[in-house]
XYZ file of N, CA, C and O in Angstrom:
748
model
N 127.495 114.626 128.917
C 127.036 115.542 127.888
C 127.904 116.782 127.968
O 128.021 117.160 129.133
N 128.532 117.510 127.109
C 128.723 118.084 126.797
C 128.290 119.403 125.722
O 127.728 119.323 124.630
N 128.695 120.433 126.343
C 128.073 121.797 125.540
C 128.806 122.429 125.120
O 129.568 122.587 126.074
N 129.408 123.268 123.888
C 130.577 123.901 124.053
C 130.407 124.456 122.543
O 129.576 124.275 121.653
N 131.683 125.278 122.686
C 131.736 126.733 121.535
C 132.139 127.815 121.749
O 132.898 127.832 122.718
N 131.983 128.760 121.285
C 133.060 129.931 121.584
C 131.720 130.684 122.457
O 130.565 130.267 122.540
N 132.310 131.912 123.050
C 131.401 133.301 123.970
C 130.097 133.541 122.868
O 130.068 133.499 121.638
N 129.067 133.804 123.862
C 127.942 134.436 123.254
C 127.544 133.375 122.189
O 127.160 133.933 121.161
N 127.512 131.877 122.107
C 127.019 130.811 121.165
C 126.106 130.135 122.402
O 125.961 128.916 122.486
N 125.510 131.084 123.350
C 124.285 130.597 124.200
C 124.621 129.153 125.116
O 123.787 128.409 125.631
N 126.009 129.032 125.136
C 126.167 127.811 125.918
C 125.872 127.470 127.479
O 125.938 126.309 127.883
N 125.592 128.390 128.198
C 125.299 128.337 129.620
C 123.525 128.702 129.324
O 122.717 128.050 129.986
N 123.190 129.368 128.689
C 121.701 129.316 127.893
C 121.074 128.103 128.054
O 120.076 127.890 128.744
N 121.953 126.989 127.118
C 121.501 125.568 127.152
C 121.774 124.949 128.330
O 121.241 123.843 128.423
N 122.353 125.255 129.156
C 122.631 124.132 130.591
C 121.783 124.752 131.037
O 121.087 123.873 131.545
N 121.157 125.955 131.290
C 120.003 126.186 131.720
C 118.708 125.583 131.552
O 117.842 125.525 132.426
N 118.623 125.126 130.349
C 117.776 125.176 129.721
C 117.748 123.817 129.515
O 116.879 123.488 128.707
N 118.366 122.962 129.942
C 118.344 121.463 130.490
C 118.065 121.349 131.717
O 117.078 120.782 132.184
N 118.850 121.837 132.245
C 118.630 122.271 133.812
C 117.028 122.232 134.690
O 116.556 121.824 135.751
N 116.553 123.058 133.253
C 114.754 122.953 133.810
C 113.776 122.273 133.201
O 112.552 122.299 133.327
N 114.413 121.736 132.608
C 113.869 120.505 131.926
C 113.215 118.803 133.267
O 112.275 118.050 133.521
N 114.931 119.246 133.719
C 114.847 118.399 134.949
C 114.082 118.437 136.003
O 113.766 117.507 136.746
N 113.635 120.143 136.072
C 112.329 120.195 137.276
C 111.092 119.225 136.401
O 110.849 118.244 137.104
N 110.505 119.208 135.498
C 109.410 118.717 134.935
C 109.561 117.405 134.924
O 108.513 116.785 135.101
N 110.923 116.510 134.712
C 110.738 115.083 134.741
C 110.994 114.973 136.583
O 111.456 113.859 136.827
N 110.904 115.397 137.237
C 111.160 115.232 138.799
C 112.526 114.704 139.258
O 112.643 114.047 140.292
N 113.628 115.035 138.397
C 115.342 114.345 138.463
C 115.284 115.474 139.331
O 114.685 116.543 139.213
N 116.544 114.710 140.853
C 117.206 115.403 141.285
C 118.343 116.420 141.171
O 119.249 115.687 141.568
N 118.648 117.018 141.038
C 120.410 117.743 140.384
C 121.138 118.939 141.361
O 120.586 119.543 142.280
N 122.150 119.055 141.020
C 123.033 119.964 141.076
C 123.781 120.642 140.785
O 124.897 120.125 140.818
N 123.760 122.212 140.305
C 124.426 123.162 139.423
C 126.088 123.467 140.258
O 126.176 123.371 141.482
N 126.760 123.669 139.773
C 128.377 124.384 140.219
C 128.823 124.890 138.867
O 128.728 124.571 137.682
N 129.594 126.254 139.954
C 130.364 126.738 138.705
C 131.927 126.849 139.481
O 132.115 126.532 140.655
N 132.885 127.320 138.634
C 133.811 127.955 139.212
C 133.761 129.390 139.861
O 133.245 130.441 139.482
N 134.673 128.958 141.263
C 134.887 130.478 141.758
C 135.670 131.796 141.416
O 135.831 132.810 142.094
N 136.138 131.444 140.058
C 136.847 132.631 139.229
C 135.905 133.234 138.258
O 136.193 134.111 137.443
N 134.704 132.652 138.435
C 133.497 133.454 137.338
C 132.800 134.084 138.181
O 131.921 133.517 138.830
N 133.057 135.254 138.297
C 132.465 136.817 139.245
C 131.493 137.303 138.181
O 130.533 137.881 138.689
N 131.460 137.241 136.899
C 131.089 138.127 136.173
C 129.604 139.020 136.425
O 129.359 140.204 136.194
N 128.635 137.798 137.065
C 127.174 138.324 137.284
C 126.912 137.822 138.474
O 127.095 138.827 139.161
N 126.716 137.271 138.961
C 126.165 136.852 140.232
C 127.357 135.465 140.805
O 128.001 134.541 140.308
N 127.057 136.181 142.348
C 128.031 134.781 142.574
C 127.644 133.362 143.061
O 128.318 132.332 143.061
N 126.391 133.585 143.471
C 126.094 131.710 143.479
C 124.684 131.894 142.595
O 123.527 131.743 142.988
N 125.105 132.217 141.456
C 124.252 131.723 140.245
C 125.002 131.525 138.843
O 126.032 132.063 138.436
N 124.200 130.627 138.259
C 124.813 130.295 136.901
C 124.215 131.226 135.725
O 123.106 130.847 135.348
N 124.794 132.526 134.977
C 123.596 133.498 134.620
C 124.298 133.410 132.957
O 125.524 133.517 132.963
N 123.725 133.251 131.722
C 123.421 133.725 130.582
C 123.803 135.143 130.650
O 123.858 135.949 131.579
N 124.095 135.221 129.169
C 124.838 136.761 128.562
C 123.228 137.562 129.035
O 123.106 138.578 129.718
N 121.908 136.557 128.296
C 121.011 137.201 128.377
C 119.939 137.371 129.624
O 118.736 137.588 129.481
N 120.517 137.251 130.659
C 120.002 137.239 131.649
C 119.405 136.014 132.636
O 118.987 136.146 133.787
N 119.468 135.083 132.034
C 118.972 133.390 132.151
C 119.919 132.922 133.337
O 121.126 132.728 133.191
N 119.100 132.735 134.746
C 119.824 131.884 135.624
C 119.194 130.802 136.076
O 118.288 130.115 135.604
N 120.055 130.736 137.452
C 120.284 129.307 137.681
C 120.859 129.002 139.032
O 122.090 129.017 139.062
N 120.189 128.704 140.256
C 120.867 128.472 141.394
C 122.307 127.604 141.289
O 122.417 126.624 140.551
N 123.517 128.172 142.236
C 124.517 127.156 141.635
C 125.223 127.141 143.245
O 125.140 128.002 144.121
N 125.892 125.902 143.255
C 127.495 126.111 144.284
C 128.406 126.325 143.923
O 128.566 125.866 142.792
N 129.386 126.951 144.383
C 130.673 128.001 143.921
C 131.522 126.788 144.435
O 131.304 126.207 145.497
N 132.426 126.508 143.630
C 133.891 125.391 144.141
C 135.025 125.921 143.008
O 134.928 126.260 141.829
N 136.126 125.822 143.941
C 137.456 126.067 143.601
C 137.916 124.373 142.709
O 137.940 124.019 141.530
N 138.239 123.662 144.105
C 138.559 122.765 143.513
C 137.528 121.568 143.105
O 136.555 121.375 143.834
N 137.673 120.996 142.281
C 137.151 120.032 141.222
C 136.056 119.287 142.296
O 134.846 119.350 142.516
N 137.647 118.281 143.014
C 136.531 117.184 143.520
C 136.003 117.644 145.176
O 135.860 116.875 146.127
N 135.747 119.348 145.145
C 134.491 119.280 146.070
C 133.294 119.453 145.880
O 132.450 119.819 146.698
N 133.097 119.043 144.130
C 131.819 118.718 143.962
C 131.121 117.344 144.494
O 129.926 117.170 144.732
N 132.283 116.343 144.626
C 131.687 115.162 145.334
C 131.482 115.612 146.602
O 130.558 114.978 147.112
N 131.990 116.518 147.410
C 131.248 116.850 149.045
C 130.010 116.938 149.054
O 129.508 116.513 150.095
N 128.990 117.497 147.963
C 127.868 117.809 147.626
C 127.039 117.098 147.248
O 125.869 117.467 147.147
N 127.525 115.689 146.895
C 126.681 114.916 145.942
C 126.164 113.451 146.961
O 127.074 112.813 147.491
N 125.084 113.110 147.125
C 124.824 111.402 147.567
C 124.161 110.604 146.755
O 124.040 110.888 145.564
N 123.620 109.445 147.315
C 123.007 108.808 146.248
C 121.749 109.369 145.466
O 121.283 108.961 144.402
N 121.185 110.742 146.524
C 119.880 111.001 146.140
C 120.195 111.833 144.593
O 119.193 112.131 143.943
N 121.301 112.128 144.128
C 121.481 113.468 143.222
C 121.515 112.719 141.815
O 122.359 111.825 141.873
N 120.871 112.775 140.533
C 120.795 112.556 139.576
C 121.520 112.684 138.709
O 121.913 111.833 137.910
N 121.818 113.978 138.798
C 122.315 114.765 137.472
C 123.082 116.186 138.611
O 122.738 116.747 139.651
N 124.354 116.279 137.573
C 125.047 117.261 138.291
C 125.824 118.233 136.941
O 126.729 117.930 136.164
N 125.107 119.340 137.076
C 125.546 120.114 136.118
C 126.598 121.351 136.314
O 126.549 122.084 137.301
N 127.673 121.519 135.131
C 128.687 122.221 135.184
C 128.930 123.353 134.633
O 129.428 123.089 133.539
N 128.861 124.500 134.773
C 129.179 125.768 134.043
C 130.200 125.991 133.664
O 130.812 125.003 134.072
N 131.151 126.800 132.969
C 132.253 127.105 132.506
C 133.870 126.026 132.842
O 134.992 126.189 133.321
N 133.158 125.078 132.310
C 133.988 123.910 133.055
C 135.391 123.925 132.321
O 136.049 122.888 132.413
N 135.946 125.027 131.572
C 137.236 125.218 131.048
C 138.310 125.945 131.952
O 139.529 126.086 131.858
N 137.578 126.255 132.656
C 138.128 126.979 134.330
C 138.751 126.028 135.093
O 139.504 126.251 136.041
N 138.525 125.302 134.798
C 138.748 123.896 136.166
C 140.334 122.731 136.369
O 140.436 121.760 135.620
N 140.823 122.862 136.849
C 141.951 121.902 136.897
C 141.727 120.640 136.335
O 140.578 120.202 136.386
N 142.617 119.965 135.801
C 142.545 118.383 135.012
C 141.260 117.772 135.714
O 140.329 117.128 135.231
N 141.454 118.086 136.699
C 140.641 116.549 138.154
C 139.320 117.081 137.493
O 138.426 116.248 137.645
N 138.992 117.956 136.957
C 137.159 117.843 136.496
C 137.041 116.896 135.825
O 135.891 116.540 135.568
N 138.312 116.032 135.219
C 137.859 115.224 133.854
C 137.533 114.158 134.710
O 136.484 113.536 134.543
N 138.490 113.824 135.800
C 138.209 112.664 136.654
C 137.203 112.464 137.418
O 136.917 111.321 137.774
N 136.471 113.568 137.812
C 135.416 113.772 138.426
C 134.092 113.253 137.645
O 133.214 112.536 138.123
N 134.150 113.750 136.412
C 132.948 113.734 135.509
C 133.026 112.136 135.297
O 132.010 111.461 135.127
N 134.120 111.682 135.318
C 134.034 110.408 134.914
C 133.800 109.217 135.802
O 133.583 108.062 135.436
N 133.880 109.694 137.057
C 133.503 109.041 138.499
C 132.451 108.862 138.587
O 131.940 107.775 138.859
N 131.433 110.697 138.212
C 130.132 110.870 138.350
C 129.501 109.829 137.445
O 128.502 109.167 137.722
N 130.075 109.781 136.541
C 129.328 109.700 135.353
C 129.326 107.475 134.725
O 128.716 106.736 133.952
N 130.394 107.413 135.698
C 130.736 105.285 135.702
C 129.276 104.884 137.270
O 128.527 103.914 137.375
N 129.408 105.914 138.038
C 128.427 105.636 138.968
C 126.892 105.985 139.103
O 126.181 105.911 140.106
N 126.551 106.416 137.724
C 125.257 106.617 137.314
C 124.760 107.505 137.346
O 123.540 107.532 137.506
N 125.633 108.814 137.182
C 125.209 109.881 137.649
C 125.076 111.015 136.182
O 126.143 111.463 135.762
N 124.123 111.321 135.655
C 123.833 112.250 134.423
C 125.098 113.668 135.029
O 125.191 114.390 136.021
N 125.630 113.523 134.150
C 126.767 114.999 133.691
C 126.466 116.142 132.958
O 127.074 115.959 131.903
N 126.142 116.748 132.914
C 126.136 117.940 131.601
C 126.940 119.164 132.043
O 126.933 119.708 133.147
N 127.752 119.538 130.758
C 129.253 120.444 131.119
C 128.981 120.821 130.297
O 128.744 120.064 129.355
N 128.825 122.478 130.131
C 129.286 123.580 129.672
C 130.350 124.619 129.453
O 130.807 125.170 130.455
N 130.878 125.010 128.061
C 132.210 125.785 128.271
C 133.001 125.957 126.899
O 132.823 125.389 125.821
N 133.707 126.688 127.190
C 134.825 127.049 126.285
C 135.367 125.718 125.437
O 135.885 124.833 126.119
N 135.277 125.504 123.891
C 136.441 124.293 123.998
C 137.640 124.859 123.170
O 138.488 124.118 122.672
N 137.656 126.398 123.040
C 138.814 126.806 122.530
C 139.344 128.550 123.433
O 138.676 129.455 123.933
N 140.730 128.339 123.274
C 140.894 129.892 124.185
C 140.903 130.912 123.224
O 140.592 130.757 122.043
N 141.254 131.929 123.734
C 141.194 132.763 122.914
C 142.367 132.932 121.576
O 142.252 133.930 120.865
N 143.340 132.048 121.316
C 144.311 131.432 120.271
C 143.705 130.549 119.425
O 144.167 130.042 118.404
N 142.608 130.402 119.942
C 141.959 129.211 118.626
C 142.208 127.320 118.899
O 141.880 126.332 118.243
N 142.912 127.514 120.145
C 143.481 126.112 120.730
C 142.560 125.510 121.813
O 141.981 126.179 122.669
N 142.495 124.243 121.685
C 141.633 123.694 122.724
C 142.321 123.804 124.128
O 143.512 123.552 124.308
N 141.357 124.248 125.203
C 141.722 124.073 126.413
C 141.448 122.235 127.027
O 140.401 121.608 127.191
N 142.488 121.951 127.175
C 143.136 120.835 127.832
C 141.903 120.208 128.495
O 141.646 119.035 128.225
N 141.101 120.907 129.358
C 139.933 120.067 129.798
C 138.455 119.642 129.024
O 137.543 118.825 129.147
N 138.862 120.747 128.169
C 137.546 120.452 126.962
C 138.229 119.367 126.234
O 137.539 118.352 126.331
N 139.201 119.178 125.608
C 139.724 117.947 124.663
C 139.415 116.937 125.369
O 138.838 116.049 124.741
N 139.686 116.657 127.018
C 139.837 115.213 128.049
C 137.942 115.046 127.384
O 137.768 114.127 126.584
N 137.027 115.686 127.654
C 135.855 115.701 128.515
C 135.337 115.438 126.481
O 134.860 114.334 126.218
N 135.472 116.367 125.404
C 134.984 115.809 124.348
C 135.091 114.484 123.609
O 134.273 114.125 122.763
N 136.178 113.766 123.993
C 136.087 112.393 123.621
C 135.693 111.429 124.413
O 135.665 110.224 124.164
N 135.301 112.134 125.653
C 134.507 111.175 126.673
C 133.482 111.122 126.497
O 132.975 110.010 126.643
N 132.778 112.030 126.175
C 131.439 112.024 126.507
C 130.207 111.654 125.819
O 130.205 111.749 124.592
N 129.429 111.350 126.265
C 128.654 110.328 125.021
C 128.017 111.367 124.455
O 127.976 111.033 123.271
N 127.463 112.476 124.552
C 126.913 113.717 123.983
C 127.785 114.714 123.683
O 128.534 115.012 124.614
N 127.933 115.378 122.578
C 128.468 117.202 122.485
C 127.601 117.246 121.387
O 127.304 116.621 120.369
N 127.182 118.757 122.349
C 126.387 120.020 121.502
C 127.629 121.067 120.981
O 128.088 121.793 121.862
N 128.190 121.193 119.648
C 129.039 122.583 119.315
C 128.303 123.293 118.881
O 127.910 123.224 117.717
N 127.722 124.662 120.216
C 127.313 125.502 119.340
C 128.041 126.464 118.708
O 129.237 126.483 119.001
N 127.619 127.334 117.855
C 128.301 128.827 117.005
C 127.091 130.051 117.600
O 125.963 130.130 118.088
N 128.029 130.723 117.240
C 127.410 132.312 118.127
C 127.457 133.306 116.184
O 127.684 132.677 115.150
N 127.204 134.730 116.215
C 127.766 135.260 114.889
C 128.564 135.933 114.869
O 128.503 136.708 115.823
N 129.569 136.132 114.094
C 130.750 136.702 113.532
C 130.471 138.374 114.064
O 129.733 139.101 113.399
N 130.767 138.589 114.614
C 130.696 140.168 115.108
C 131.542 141.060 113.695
O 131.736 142.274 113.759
N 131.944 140.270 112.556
C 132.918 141.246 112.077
C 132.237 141.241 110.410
O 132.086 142.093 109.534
N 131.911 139.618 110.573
C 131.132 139.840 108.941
C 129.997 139.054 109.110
O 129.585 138.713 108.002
N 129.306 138.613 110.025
C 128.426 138.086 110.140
C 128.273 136.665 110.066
O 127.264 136.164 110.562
N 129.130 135.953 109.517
C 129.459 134.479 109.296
C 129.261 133.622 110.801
O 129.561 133.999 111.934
N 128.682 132.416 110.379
C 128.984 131.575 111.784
C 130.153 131.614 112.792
O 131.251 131.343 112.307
N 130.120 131.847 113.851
C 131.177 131.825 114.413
C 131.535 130.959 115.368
O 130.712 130.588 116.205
N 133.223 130.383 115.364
C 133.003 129.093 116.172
C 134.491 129.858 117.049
O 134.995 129.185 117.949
N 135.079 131.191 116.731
C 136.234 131.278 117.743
C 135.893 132.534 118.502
O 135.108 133.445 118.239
N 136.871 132.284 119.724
C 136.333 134.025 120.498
C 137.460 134.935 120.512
O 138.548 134.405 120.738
N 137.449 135.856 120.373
C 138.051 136.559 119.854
C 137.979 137.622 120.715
O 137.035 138.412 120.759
N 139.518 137.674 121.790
C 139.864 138.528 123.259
C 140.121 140.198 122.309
O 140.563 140.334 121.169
N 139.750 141.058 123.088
C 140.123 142.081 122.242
C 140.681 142.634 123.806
O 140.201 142.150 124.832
N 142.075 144.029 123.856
C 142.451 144.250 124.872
C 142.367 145.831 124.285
O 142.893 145.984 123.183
N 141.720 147.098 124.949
C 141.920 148.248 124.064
C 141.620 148.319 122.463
O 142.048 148.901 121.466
N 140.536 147.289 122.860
C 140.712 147.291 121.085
C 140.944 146.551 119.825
O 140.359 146.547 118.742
N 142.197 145.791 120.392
C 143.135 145.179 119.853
C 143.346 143.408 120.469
O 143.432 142.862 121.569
N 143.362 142.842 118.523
C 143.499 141.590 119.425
C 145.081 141.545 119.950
O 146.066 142.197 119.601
N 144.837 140.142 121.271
C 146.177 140.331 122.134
C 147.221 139.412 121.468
O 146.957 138.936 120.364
N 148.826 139.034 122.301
C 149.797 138.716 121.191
C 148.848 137.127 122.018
O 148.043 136.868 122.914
N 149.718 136.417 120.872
C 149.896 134.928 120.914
C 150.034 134.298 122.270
O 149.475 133.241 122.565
N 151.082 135.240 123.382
C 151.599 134.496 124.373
C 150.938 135.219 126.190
O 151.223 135.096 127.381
N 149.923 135.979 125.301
C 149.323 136.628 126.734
C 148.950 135.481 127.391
O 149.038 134.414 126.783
N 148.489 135.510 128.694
C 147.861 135.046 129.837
C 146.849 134.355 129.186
O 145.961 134.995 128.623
N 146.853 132.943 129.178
C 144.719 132.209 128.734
C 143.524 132.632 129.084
O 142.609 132.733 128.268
N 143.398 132.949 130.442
C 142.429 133.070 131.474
C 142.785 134.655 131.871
O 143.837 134.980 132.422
N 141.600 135.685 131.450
C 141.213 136.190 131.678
C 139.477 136.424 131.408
O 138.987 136.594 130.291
N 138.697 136.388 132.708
C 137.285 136.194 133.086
C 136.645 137.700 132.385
O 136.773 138.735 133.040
N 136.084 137.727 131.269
C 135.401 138.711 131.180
C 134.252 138.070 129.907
O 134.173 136.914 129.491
N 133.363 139.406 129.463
C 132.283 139.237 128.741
C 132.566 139.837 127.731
O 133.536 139.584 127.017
N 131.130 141.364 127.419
C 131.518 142.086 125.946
C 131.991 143.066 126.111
O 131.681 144.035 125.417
N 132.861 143.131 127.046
C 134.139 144.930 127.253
C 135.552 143.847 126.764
O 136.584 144.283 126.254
N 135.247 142.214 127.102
C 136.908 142.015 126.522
C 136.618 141.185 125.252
O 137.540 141.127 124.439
N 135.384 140.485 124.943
C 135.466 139.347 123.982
C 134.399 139.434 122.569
O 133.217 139.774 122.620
N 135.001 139.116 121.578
C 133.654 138.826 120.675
C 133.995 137.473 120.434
O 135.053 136.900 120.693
N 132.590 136.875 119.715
C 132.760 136.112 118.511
C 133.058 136.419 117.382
O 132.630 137.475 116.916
N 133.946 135.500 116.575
C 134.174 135.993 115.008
C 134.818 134.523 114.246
O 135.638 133.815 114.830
N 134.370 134.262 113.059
C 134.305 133.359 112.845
C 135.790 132.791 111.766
O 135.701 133.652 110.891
N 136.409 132.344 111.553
C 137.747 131.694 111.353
C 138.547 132.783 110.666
O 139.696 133.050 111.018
N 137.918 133.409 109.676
C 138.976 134.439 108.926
C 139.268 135.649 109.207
O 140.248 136.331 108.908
N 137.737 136.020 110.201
C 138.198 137.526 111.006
C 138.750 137.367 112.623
O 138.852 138.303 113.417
N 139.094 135.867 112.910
C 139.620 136.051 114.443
C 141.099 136.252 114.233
O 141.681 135.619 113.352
N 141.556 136.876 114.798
C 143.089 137.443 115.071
C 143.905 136.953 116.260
O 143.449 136.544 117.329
N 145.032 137.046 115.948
C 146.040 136.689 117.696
C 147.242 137.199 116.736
O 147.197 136.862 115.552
N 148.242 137.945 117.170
C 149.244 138.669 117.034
C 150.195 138.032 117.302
O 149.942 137.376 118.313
N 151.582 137.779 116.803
C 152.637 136.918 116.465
C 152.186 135.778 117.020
O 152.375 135.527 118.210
N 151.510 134.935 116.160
C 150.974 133.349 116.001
C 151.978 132.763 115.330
O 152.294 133.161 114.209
N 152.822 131.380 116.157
C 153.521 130.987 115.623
C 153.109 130.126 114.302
O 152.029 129.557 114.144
N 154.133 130.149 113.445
C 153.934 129.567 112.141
C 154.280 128.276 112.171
O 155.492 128.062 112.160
N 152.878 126.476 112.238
C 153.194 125.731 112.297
C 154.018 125.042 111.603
O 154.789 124.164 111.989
N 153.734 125.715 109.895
C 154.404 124.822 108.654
C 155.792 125.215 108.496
O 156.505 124.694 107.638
N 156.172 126.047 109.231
C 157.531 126.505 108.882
C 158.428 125.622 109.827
O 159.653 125.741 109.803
């Protein structure tokens, strides 16, 4: 399963919110996030709006299998656009050996382009939720996020990964998101 959409479209909201779903049917599980998401707490999985979530912190991919035995059900993923290729392989290990997946995250950067592990993981997966967040600029659905640096959106060729919330990012929805010398495909 998959969750995904741009910042502030409640996507770690909903892995939560599956998440405890699973206390009521009595499934075993396990939350991880990446260790480059400092933003709120560090071994929790936390919502813009305050909504957490006990989690384990891993760098690399497959030491989520250190964590996992036969007893674990379901193993859930936070910001899984953070993660090196091997998450795709992982999910798909978990997931051929009977093990419920649900991944949350980015499936576009801040250019409007899919990050490489969201494309592997959306045609895998037998579920995606795309949510939309609103247009911070005209109110319209919004499905891109939109990095602002000082202000200003950044050029085309900045850095992908930079970890922040609402001091660096909005939502805004296709005609008000910006990126500065965007190369021109049709030309």
């Amino acid at each position: 399963e998959v969750v995904c959409g741009p910042m502030f479209a409640g996507k770690t909201e909903e892995l939560i919110r599956r998440v405890h779903r699973l206390d009521y049917a009595n499934k075993s599980y396990k939350v991880f996030k990446p260790i480059i998401d400092k933003r709120y707490e560090k071994t929790k999985v936390v919502s813009h709006n305050g909504l957490n979530q006990d989690a384990i912190v891993i760098e690399n991919p497959k030491d989520i299998l250190q964590h996992i035995d036969h007893t674990i059900q379901v193993v859930a993923i936070d910001e899984i656009q953070f993660f090196t290729d091997d998450i795709v392989a992982v999910c798909e290990y978990l997931a051929m050996n009977g093990t419920r997946v649900i991944a949350s995250g980015l499936d576009m950067d801040f250019r409007g382009e899919p990050f490489s592990v969201m494309k592997e993981l959306l045609v895998r997966a037998e579920f995606v939720t795309k949510l939309t967040a609103i247009c911070m600029t005209c109110g319209a659905p919004a499905t891109k996020t939109q990095r602002l640096i000082d202000g200003k959106p950044p050029k085309y060729d900045d850095p992908i990964i930079l970890v922040g919330a609402a001091e660096s990012y909005e939502a805004r929805c296709r005609h008000c998101h910006e990126v500065i010398e965007r190369p021109n495909i049709l030309a």
